[in-house]
């Protein structure tokens, strides 16, 4: 290809992809398959790498990230980004209306109502139609320049066109993580042994602060714009401004409404109170704005917030029910988690029977007692939490809950390390749920992938004194297993074959399987690739660990501690002797990075490859094989006889479904 041809091709591809993007995000129609789209994008990215001088400033390749920012530059806002004062009742809102009426001297006025989106405020600058700067709110006066991260948000236009477009303008709005995306991410994190993200808003805010825009791109953030900012706006009212935003192709939530008076505002608030729960994102209230820009100027601002707007906050979703008992769960790390068992109650579409209590401090803080009527709240979290008590309903003679001081499973005295809120059972080697938990963790699919053993078998093996730690699995003999209840010749051989096969799973799986606290599957992979083998990792200093991208103090410390423990060292030695992989296999050194950053779920039967071969193929080309379909997944690789549930889930989450042929093409490309 000549340079001129490359330039032409880049122009064509950019135009084509931007056209499809516009169709998809602004008009909700799709004229190309996802796979076809990805192919075009991939072709463009490769050409741009070879000929960076021809990359367009609005190139769609920026959507997939690729930039690392160590520290975000500070930028000053042209106009401060104010906050809103909150109201919680009709009375307070009526008072706001009275203040507005008074300040406007009896002139008539209208309101414009929007929902209050629960995300992260963003300011976007456009010059000659191009997105030039995206900044976070920061302290309102100055924020961070997070342009490369924001450019990965697919619904934010990189270039806008349209009549009457000012040469320079600023728009503001809210970047958010759709609830479905949030839930999918947390499901995956849970599987990975990583702590769940607290709620979609924190998730969005944490994501925007990430240094690697490629990860931001995978997090599927979205955005609603709700303000056009400036002095000489081509809009006399907020309504005009919103209409322009829509016309110029910005994503605007269609939930707004103009209201003639405060009565209509109340109606709007009532209308959305429950309907908002069906929206794809969290909202926590209504923003009421005086519509006329002139009147907004007359009303002005206080230091913190405008006098022409106010937020009405909905009450959180909660229900009252009775606390029947508290149970204490022991995790594989020995951490004790108290869980409230409740009289079943309906809350936001589900029946709630259990709620999280976090730790002893939380129980004390609430002064919780059995029989109390508790308030249970459902936020973005996976399980609901107890947020308060209705003291008027407290039964007489109730006594405060005394937190357990001995392990409910093994009776050991619990300990609480300085600085930790949770109690721990220190009996690492002798506490059954910890032992079984570690083995269950070890054999899971994303670790050693020993699917010939289930939870019941783990319990049985432990009960019979055959398996005490993961290394014991490799010492099992035919006669040990054959004698177990329910085992015959075939099932025994099957179980042992599964264990034998696990000796080949790659080092990163083994590292994850070891169960080092805070080392989830992704972190294990990073550590494995960085240190190459277990010896290097074991010798790594705290500083060396901190040097690994995305490894923080908490993980570094935990890794150091793990390798200081004699029992752990002994187990590793035994696993080594058993023949597990403790270094990155140079035979499976990458063939290419064609699939880098892409995740796959494999389902069904295939023509050219066995499932194992497919997994290997994906890994050696830089991709990741995972077990569950989630919103974060890139591809569901579908063979014959794939289960309908997987397909349905993938379809509903918008995950691309590809065939073996598509996959081969992807590799050949
Ligand atoms: S207008 C002067 N409209 O709420 C502030 N803000 O507490 C003008 N927010 O930082 C903001 N939805 O992040 C406005 N429809 C909406 C909003 C909204 C959410 C957030 C925004 C702002 C915060 C103010």
XYZ file of C-alpha atoms and ligand atoms in Angstrom:
693
model
C 0.000 0.000 0.000
C 1.408 3.430 -0.923
C 1.302 6.232 1.577
C -1.378 7.970 -0.437
C -3.474 4.811 -0.441
C -3.050 4.477 3.301
C -4.214 8.041 3.801
C -7.269 7.418 1.623
C -8.039 4.204 3.470
C -7.749 5.950 6.849
C -10.116 8.676 5.657
C -12.611 6.136 4.367
C -12.520 4.000 7.459
C -12.813 6.993 9.807
C -15.798 8.286 7.920
C -17.461 4.906 7.735
C -16.983 4.069 11.423
C -18.101 7.507 12.548
C -21.187 7.082 10.405
C -22.045 3.736 12.017
C -21.340 5.175 15.441
C -23.628 8.095 14.805
C -26.369 5.761 13.606
C -25.954 3.595 16.666
C -25.619 6.175 19.413
C -27.725 9.011 18.070
C -30.334 7.155 16.086
C -30.321 3.774 17.836
C -30.097 1.891 14.551
C -27.417 -0.525 13.525
C -26.430 -1.050 9.893
C -23.497 -3.338 10.539
C -22.852 -6.379 12.719
C -20.752 -5.820 15.812
C -18.180 -8.129 14.417
C -17.986 -6.272 11.117
C -17.695 -3.038 13.051
C -14.813 -4.349 15.123
C -13.012 -5.469 12.011
C -13.217 -1.993 10.507
C -12.001 -0.448 13.730
C -9.139 -2.904 14.026
C -8.063 -2.144 10.453
C -8.130 1.576 11.190
C -6.102 1.179 14.375
C -3.391 -0.727 12.555
C -3.195 1.793 9.736
C -3.059 4.657 12.205
C -0.201 2.991 13.995
C 1.743 2.820 10.755
C 0.735 6.314 9.607
C 0.033 8.391 12.707
C 0.275 11.597 10.659
C -3.062 10.750 9.026
C -5.001 10.024 12.198
C -8.015 12.304 12.476
C -8.600 14.269 15.675
C -12.024 12.658 15.916
C -10.724 9.205 15.080
C -13.014 6.522 16.509
C -9.893 4.578 17.515
C -9.732 6.777 20.609
C -12.803 4.940 21.863
C -10.766 1.875 22.696
C -8.280 3.723 24.844
C -4.584 3.078 24.635
C -3.292 6.050 26.624
C -1.727 5.850 30.052
C -1.827 8.994 32.161
C 0.366 8.957 35.232
C -1.029 12.175 36.635
C -3.944 14.150 35.267
C -3.101 17.823 34.598
C -5.126 20.324 36.623
C -7.341 22.616 34.585
C -9.385 25.652 35.592
C -13.060 25.835 34.743
C -14.205 28.839 32.710
C -17.221 29.081 34.999
C -17.202 27.418 38.395
C -18.978 24.080 38.557
C -21.414 24.724 41.372
C -23.389 22.237 43.359
C -27.099 22.257 44.125
C -28.743 22.733 47.452
C -30.899 19.812 48.438
C -34.488 19.676 49.658
C -36.261 16.657 51.033
C -39.892 17.766 51.328
C -42.653 19.530 49.438
C -42.559 22.205 52.101
C -38.912 23.043 51.467
C -39.567 23.062 47.747
C -42.500 25.478 48.175
C -40.190 27.741 50.123
C -37.725 27.690 47.242
C -40.577 28.644 44.902
C -41.510 31.552 47.159
C -37.922 32.825 47.155
C -37.834 32.636 43.348
C -41.154 34.471 43.005
C -40.009 37.183 45.340
C -36.657 37.722 43.639
C -38.367 37.920 40.252
C -40.601 40.704 41.487
C -43.918 39.251 40.452
C -42.826 38.508 36.870
C -44.060 35.196 35.551
C -41.615 32.303 35.266
C -41.452 28.650 34.334
C -39.485 25.692 35.594
C -37.631 22.995 33.751
C -37.383 19.674 35.563
C -34.843 16.913 35.048
C -33.934 13.859 37.001
C -30.851 14.049 39.169
C -28.502 11.513 37.661
C -26.271 9.735 40.107
C -22.913 9.859 38.416
C -19.925 12.117 38.043
C -20.174 15.709 36.807
C -18.232 16.407 33.615
C -17.344 19.485 31.590
C -16.702 19.126 27.849
C -15.098 21.789 25.657
C -15.627 21.825 21.897
C -13.712 23.943 19.416
C -14.702 24.034 15.761
C -16.880 21.052 16.489
C -14.108 18.913 18.006
C -13.996 17.680 21.564
C -10.830 19.320 22.870
C -11.011 18.946 26.635
C -12.935 16.972 29.206
C -12.539 17.869 32.847
C -13.847 16.537 36.128
C -15.533 18.857 38.592
C -12.749 18.731 41.167
C -13.334 21.386 43.784
C -15.611 23.288 41.414
C -12.934 25.804 40.469
C -10.399 23.412 39.049
C -10.593 19.799 38.115
C -8.586 17.103 36.334
C -8.095 16.965 32.607
C -9.410 13.460 31.894
C -9.879 13.882 28.151
C -8.402 10.559 27.027
C -10.578 8.620 29.459
C -13.723 10.523 28.532
C -13.085 9.976 24.828
C -13.703 6.270 25.408
C -17.311 6.964 26.437
C -19.023 5.895 23.227
C -22.057 8.164 23.484
C -20.011 11.371 23.827
C -19.472 12.814 20.348
C -15.828 13.433 19.429
C -17.040 15.826 16.718
C -20.350 17.629 16.478
C -21.906 19.111 13.397
C -24.975 21.250 12.944
C -26.269 24.662 12.056
C -25.665 27.507 14.479
C -22.817 25.694 16.176
C -20.705 28.270 18.067
C -17.001 28.028 17.204
C -16.311 27.360 20.888
C -18.659 26.105 23.565
C -18.840 24.073 26.743
C -21.398 21.458 27.712
C -21.840 19.824 31.082
C -23.483 16.687 32.232
C -23.086 13.484 34.108
C -21.033 10.421 33.278
C -22.517 7.294 34.787
C -22.197 3.547 34.845
C -25.428 1.888 33.705
C -26.789 -0.368 36.433
C -26.577 -3.450 34.232
C -22.910 -2.846 33.502
C -22.275 -2.333 37.208
C -23.931 -5.581 38.135
C -22.050 -7.518 35.493
C -18.732 -6.104 36.688
C -19.497 -7.038 40.261
C -20.501 -10.551 39.307
C -17.178 -10.958 37.587
C -15.306 -9.456 40.531
C -17.041 -11.767 42.933
C -15.995 -14.771 40.864
C -12.482 -13.384 40.847
C -12.329 -13.036 44.589
C -12.103 -9.272 44.219
C -14.080 -6.977 46.510
C -17.329 -5.736 44.983
C -17.628 -2.128 43.847
C -19.876 -0.273 46.256
C -22.329 1.375 43.856
C -22.540 2.571 40.237
C -21.572 6.132 41.123
C -18.342 5.136 42.888
C -17.642 2.741 40.070
C -18.000 5.534 37.496
C -15.879 7.910 39.499
C -13.168 5.313 40.142
C -13.134 4.350 36.491
C -12.658 7.922 35.293
C -9.633 8.244 37.552
C -7.902 5.203 36.085
C -4.573 5.700 34.458
C -5.147 3.236 31.637
C -7.819 4.423 29.231
C -8.073 0.938 27.718
C -9.664 -0.290 30.936
C -11.915 2.761 31.020
C -13.048 1.856 27.533
C -14.016 -1.646 28.669
C -16.067 -0.339 31.567
C -18.868 0.831 29.256
C -19.612 4.187 30.862
C -22.372 6.344 29.482
C -23.281 10.009 29.694
C -26.184 12.452 29.771
C -25.589 16.131 29.072
C -27.830 18.721 30.683
C -26.224 22.132 30.320
C -24.800 24.457 27.721
C -22.501 26.920 29.439
C -21.391 30.403 28.406
C -22.297 34.077 28.173
C -23.493 34.461 24.602
C -25.528 31.358 24.191
C -27.768 30.891 21.178
C -30.522 29.968 23.662
C -32.852 32.149 25.715
C -34.041 29.388 27.967
C -32.751 26.164 29.424
C -35.301 24.403 27.248
C -33.719 25.964 24.115
C -30.305 24.832 25.313
C -31.485 21.267 25.827
C -33.092 21.271 22.377
C -29.781 22.407 20.879
C -27.863 19.712 22.730
C -30.217 17.140 21.255
C -29.963 18.653 17.802
C -26.179 18.624 17.883
C -26.208 14.946 18.686
C -25.414 14.967 22.406
C -26.994 12.256 24.539
C -29.798 13.838 26.560
C -32.067 11.859 28.838
C -35.604 12.082 27.469
C -37.018 12.355 30.998
C -37.083 16.165 31.235
C -40.209 18.288 31.313
C -41.088 21.961 31.323
C -43.417 22.901 34.192
C -45.581 26.000 34.296
C -45.611 26.245 38.089
C -44.545 24.509 41.278
C -47.721 22.406 41.199
C -46.573 20.830 37.942
C -43.152 20.314 39.486
C -44.779 18.272 42.271
C -46.593 16.226 39.654
C -43.313 15.586 37.837
C -41.726 14.471 41.109
C -44.575 12.077 41.823
C -44.617 10.775 38.291
C -40.950 9.746 38.433
C -40.830 8.528 42.036
C -41.229 4.869 41.133
C -40.805 5.020 37.348
C -37.210 6.143 37.745
C -36.388 2.653 39.012
C -36.970 1.289 35.538
C -34.350 3.600 33.994
C -30.956 2.150 33.083
C -29.135 4.306 35.635
C -29.459 5.348 39.261
C -31.200 8.645 39.931
C -31.671 10.064 43.376
C -33.896 13.061 42.885
C -35.205 15.796 40.651
C -33.396 18.987 39.622
C -35.728 21.960 39.335
C -34.355 24.828 37.218
C -35.814 28.249 36.413
C -36.172 28.060 32.654
C -35.308 31.590 31.439
C -31.590 32.362 31.211
C -32.293 36.047 31.932
C -34.164 35.146 35.069
C -31.349 32.791 36.063
C -28.988 35.776 35.856
C -31.343 37.891 37.948
C -31.477 35.215 40.627
C -27.702 34.661 40.536
C -25.633 32.275 42.620
C -24.415 31.958 46.158
C -20.776 30.924 46.594
C -21.725 27.281 46.355
C -24.929 26.913 44.419
C -27.283 28.710 42.078
C -30.386 30.400 43.483
C -32.258 29.497 40.301
C -32.075 25.745 40.785
C -32.565 23.202 43.516
C -32.484 19.448 43.953
C -35.363 17.515 45.452
C -34.079 14.207 46.793
C -36.231 11.110 46.878
C -36.214 9.036 49.998
C -33.980 6.002 49.693
C -35.623 2.701 48.902
C -36.226 0.893 52.116
C -38.539 -1.363 53.981
C -39.084 -2.221 57.624
C -38.937 -5.776 58.884
C -38.013 -7.794 61.962
C -34.501 -8.996 62.757
C -34.925 -12.670 63.625
C -31.360 -13.699 64.224
C -27.787 -13.046 63.323
C -25.602 -15.684 61.756
C -21.855 -15.508 61.407
C -20.159 -16.705 58.250
C -16.527 -17.769 58.184
C -14.744 -17.076 54.923
C -11.726 -18.895 53.541
C -9.466 -16.191 54.955
C -11.026 -16.639 58.394
C -12.885 -13.338 58.175
C -16.131 -13.364 60.125
C -19.119 -11.696 58.485
C -22.290 -11.144 60.481
C -25.451 -11.486 58.436
C -28.895 -10.363 59.560
C -31.638 -12.953 59.035
C -34.884 -11.085 58.509
C -38.550 -11.793 58.373
C -38.994 -11.868 54.550
C -40.067 -8.510 53.167
C -40.682 -7.159 49.634
C -38.292 -4.441 48.567
C -37.950 -2.949 45.099
C -39.146 -6.045 43.321
C -37.430 -8.783 45.324
C -38.036 -10.581 48.591
C -35.327 -9.774 51.093
C -34.445 -12.342 53.779
C -30.897 -11.415 54.583
C -29.000 -8.205 54.918
C -25.387 -7.428 55.370
C -24.155 -6.104 58.692
C -20.477 -5.802 57.732
C -18.830 -6.165 61.149
C -19.113 -5.749 64.911
C -18.711 -1.955 64.791
C -21.750 -1.724 62.604
C -23.846 -3.751 65.054
C -22.697 -1.561 67.938
C -23.232 1.618 66.016
C -26.816 0.607 65.340
C -27.287 -0.803 68.884
C -29.034 -3.688 67.223
C -31.171 -6.150 69.205
C -32.965 -9.345 68.271
C -36.639 -8.679 67.576
C -35.907 -5.107 66.501
C -37.790 -3.679 63.581
C -35.004 -2.685 61.254
C -34.877 -0.529 58.148
C -33.404 -2.337 55.198
C -32.119 -0.344 52.287
C -31.313 -1.382 48.787
C -28.825 0.744 46.985
C -26.689 -0.379 44.101
C -25.268 -3.094 46.345
C -25.731 -6.771 45.766
C -27.242 -7.565 49.126
C -29.301 -5.013 51.009
C -28.040 -3.457 54.196
C -29.531 -2.616 57.555
C -29.480 1.156 57.907
C -31.476 1.859 61.029
C -33.904 0.761 63.684
C -37.453 1.792 64.451
C -36.969 2.202 68.199
C -40.678 2.750 68.808
C -41.190 -0.910 67.916
C -38.406 -2.288 70.108
C -39.717 -5.194 72.193
C -39.481 -4.684 75.964
C -36.553 -6.279 77.815
C -34.459 -6.645 74.687
C -30.739 -6.762 75.266
C -27.912 -5.593 73.032
C -26.406 -8.235 70.810
C -23.178 -9.587 72.165
C -20.831 -10.180 69.285
C -19.365 -13.642 69.224
C -15.835 -13.939 70.576
C -15.275 -17.506 69.449
C -15.426 -18.956 65.970
C -18.881 -20.435 65.271
C -17.255 -23.260 63.325
C -14.200 -24.333 65.336
C -14.545 -22.544 68.644
C -11.195 -20.711 68.481
C -10.980 -17.335 70.142
C -11.432 -14.661 67.492
C -8.859 -11.945 66.937
C -9.146 -8.465 65.584
C -6.022 -6.988 64.044
C -5.221 -3.347 64.610
C -6.860 -1.192 61.998
C -9.233 -3.915 60.785
C -12.934 -3.788 61.391
C -13.442 -7.483 60.920
C -12.879 -10.293 63.396
C -10.836 -13.251 62.229
C -10.624 -16.850 63.251
C -6.879 -17.441 63.630
C -7.189 -21.215 63.361
C -6.143 -21.201 59.717
C -5.073 -24.833 59.737
C -7.864 -26.307 61.805
C -11.072 -24.416 61.062
C -13.256 -26.463 58.665
C -14.936 -23.646 56.678
C -11.527 -22.040 56.125
C -9.955 -25.295 54.997
C -12.863 -26.212 52.753
C -13.088 -22.623 51.515
C -9.433 -22.651 50.464
C -9.849 -25.939 48.622
C -13.018 -24.759 46.903
C -11.177 -21.625 45.884
C -8.262 -23.699 44.631
C -10.282 -25.988 42.370
C -12.591 -23.390 40.862
C -12.645 -22.922 37.142
C -10.610 -19.757 37.028
C -7.987 -21.324 39.263
C -6.968 -24.998 38.868
C -10.151 -25.801 36.986
C -10.668 -29.217 38.591
C -14.295 -29.665 37.662
C -14.326 -33.334 38.636
C -14.629 -32.179 42.266
C -17.641 -30.355 43.640
C -18.448 -28.745 46.941
C -19.840 -31.961 48.427
C -16.763 -33.942 47.473
C -14.542 -31.323 49.083
C -16.556 -31.711 52.271
C -16.311 -35.491 52.052
C -12.574 -35.506 51.414
C -12.060 -33.170 54.331
C -14.335 -35.097 56.648
C -12.517 -38.367 55.926
C -9.250 -36.650 56.770
C -7.908 -37.131 53.260
C -7.481 -33.531 52.242
C -6.396 -30.836 54.568
C -4.872 -28.385 52.171
C -4.833 -28.040 48.382
C -1.538 -29.912 48.100
C -3.164 -33.019 49.600
C -5.325 -33.324 46.485
C -2.262 -34.432 44.570
C -1.549 -37.180 47.085
C -4.929 -38.864 46.679
C -4.684 -42.508 45.662
C -7.212 -44.563 43.771
C -8.163 -46.572 46.851
C -8.675 -43.409 48.957
C -11.287 -42.087 46.573
C -12.830 -45.425 45.669
C -13.764 -45.974 49.290
C -15.687 -42.719 49.519
C -19.439 -42.788 49.618
C -20.925 -42.628 46.126
C -17.693 -43.366 44.270
C -17.227 -46.227 41.826
C -14.468 -47.071 39.413
C -15.379 -44.578 36.704
C -16.084 -41.677 39.022
C -12.848 -42.345 40.895
C -10.772 -42.324 37.727
C -12.617 -39.258 36.544
C -11.829 -37.394 39.746
C -8.163 -38.358 39.653
C -7.842 -37.482 35.956
C -9.243 -34.047 36.698
C -6.593 -33.513 39.339
C -3.865 -34.805 37.043
C -4.952 -32.492 34.210
C -4.768 -29.487 36.514
C -0.997 -29.875 36.625
C -0.965 -28.206 33.228
C -2.948 -25.093 34.019
C -0.790 -22.013 33.532
C 1.106 -20.269 36.297
C -1.327 -17.355 36.572
C -4.113 -19.787 37.433
C -1.925 -21.466 40.033
C -1.031 -18.121 41.543
C -4.691 -17.173 41.827
C -5.485 -20.619 43.232
C -3.079 -20.103 46.140
C -5.657 -17.778 47.628
C -3.442 -14.828 48.532
C -5.692 -12.198 50.032
C -6.605 -9.434 47.542
C -4.996 -11.339 44.673
C -7.899 -11.932 42.326
C -7.599 -13.497 38.895
C -6.615 -10.279 37.148
C -4.016 -9.328 39.716
C -2.580 -12.857 39.591
C -2.172 -12.513 35.863
C -0.395 -9.203 36.221
C 1.957 -10.557 38.865
C 2.674 -13.709 36.869
C 3.521 -11.793 33.728
C 5.636 -9.320 35.615
C 7.691 -11.735 37.687
C 7.632 -14.742 35.346
C 7.948 -17.334 38.086
C 7.157 -17.973 41.715
C 10.763 -17.581 42.906
C 11.057 -14.062 41.551
C 7.693 -13.227 43.063
C 8.623 -14.701 46.431
C 11.801 -12.664 46.514
C 10.155 -9.445 45.358
C 10.469 -6.573 47.790
C 7.574 -4.371 48.781
C 8.905 -1.641 46.455
C 9.307 -4.069 43.572
C 5.695 -5.135 44.015
C 4.496 -1.548 44.085
C 6.237 -1.023 40.754
C 3.881 -3.423 39.022
C 1.173 -1.440 37.258
C -2.023 -1.332 39.306
C -0.579 -3.109 42.331
C -1.176 -0.969 45.396
C 0.025 -1.068 48.984
C -2.714 -3.359 50.192
C -1.946 -6.077 47.643
C 1.834 -5.679 47.974
C 1.642 -6.132 51.720
C -0.607 -9.115 51.451
C 1.730 -10.846 48.980
C 4.722 -10.259 51.274
C 2.820 -11.633 54.251
C 1.663 -14.679 52.358
C 5.194 -15.710 51.477
C 6.390 -15.183 55.043
C 4.065 -17.851 56.346
C 5.735 -21.229 56.935
C 2.586 -23.211 56.160
C 2.182 -21.463 52.847
C 5.800 -22.107 51.918
C 5.410 -25.779 52.764
C 2.274 -26.021 50.659
C 3.988 -24.345 47.696
C 6.900 -26.778 48.002
C 4.480 -29.716 47.932
C 2.624 -28.315 44.951
C 5.917 -27.881 43.136
C 6.825 -31.478 43.853
C 3.433 -32.515 42.521
C 4.391 -30.867 39.224
C 2.223 -27.745 39.032
C 3.271 -24.846 36.830
C 5.195 -22.254 38.744
C 6.496 -20.246 35.871
C 5.098 -18.601 32.815
C 5.377 -21.212 30.108
C 7.757 -20.058 27.401
C 6.186 -22.567 24.984
C 2.984 -20.706 25.300
C 4.809 -17.432 24.847
C 2.453 -15.226 22.953
C 1.878 -15.965 19.276
C 0.464 -12.485 18.853
C -1.337 -9.809 20.783
C -4.181 -9.912 18.304
C -6.722 -10.579 21.070
C -5.121 -8.383 23.727
C -7.601 -7.008 26.202
C -10.438 -9.149 24.799
C -12.334 -11.600 26.920
C -14.045 -14.757 25.696
C -16.528 -17.235 27.012
C -16.430 -20.572 25.213
C -19.578 -22.593 24.936
C -20.602 -25.650 22.954
C -18.611 -27.994 20.696
C -16.278 -26.913 17.908
C -15.071 -28.313 14.608
C -11.427 -27.346 14.341
C -10.449 -27.129 17.968
C -11.142 -28.899 21.204
C -12.227 -26.569 23.978
C -8.806 -26.812 25.598
C -7.098 -25.962 22.338
C -9.371 -23.004 21.878
C -8.568 -21.701 25.329
C -4.892 -22.082 24.601
C -5.280 -20.304 21.268
C -7.019 -17.380 22.899
C -4.447 -17.080 25.644
C -1.424 -17.306 23.392
C -2.855 -14.515 21.314
C -3.260 -12.272 24.317
C -6.939 -12.865 25.068
C -8.542 -13.971 28.293
C -10.883 -16.911 28.775
C -13.522 -16.468 31.424
C -16.368 -18.638 32.556
C -19.404 -16.453 32.978
C -21.229 -14.201 30.554
C -21.388 -10.683 31.914
C -21.800 -7.197 30.496
C -18.025 -6.850 30.594
C -17.480 -9.790 28.297
C -16.295 -9.048 24.757
C -17.174 -12.249 22.909
C -19.248 -15.336 23.428
C -17.600 -17.934 21.198
C -20.476 -20.202 20.292
C -20.049 -23.752 19.101
C -22.683 -26.373 18.338
C -25.166 -27.265 21.058
C -24.532 -24.178 23.087
C -26.932 -23.820 26.004
C -29.815 -21.419 25.313
C -29.357 -19.664 28.663
C -25.869 -18.460 27.770
C -27.038 -17.178 24.415
C -29.993 -15.405 25.942
C -27.867 -13.767 28.595
C -25.291 -12.642 26.039
C -28.020 -11.223 23.832
C -29.668 -9.354 26.646
C -26.352 -7.841 27.737
C -25.396 -6.914 24.189
C -22.353 -9.217 24.206
C -21.114 -10.164 20.745
C -21.742 -13.766 19.793
C -19.224 -15.166 17.308
C -18.789 -18.484 15.554
C -15.653 -20.567 15.238
C -15.289 -19.173 11.702
C -15.511 -15.576 12.958
C -12.877 -16.420 15.520
C -10.501 -17.876 12.940
C -10.977 -14.808 10.786
C -10.222 -12.630 13.755
C -6.909 -14.418 14.247
C -6.051 -14.359 10.568
C -6.774 -10.686 10.310
S -27.499 21.065 36.915
C -25.282 24.464 39.404
N -28.813 18.926 36.343
O -25.763 17.297 40.706
C -25.294 23.032 39.233
N -26.974 18.748 37.854
O -25.202 18.988 43.237
C -25.919 22.751 37.929
N -26.559 16.482 38.633
O -22.548 18.527 40.200
C -26.069 21.327 37.795
N -28.174 15.519 37.511
O -23.186 16.441 38.962
C -27.797 19.447 37.048
N -30.071 17.087 35.704
C -29.053 17.609 36.393
C -28.219 16.836 37.229
C -27.194 17.439 37.947
C -27.169 15.328 38.348
C -25.410 16.606 39.572
C -24.245 17.347 38.985
C -23.918 18.434 39.959
C -24.644 18.000 41.170
C -25.073 19.228 41.907
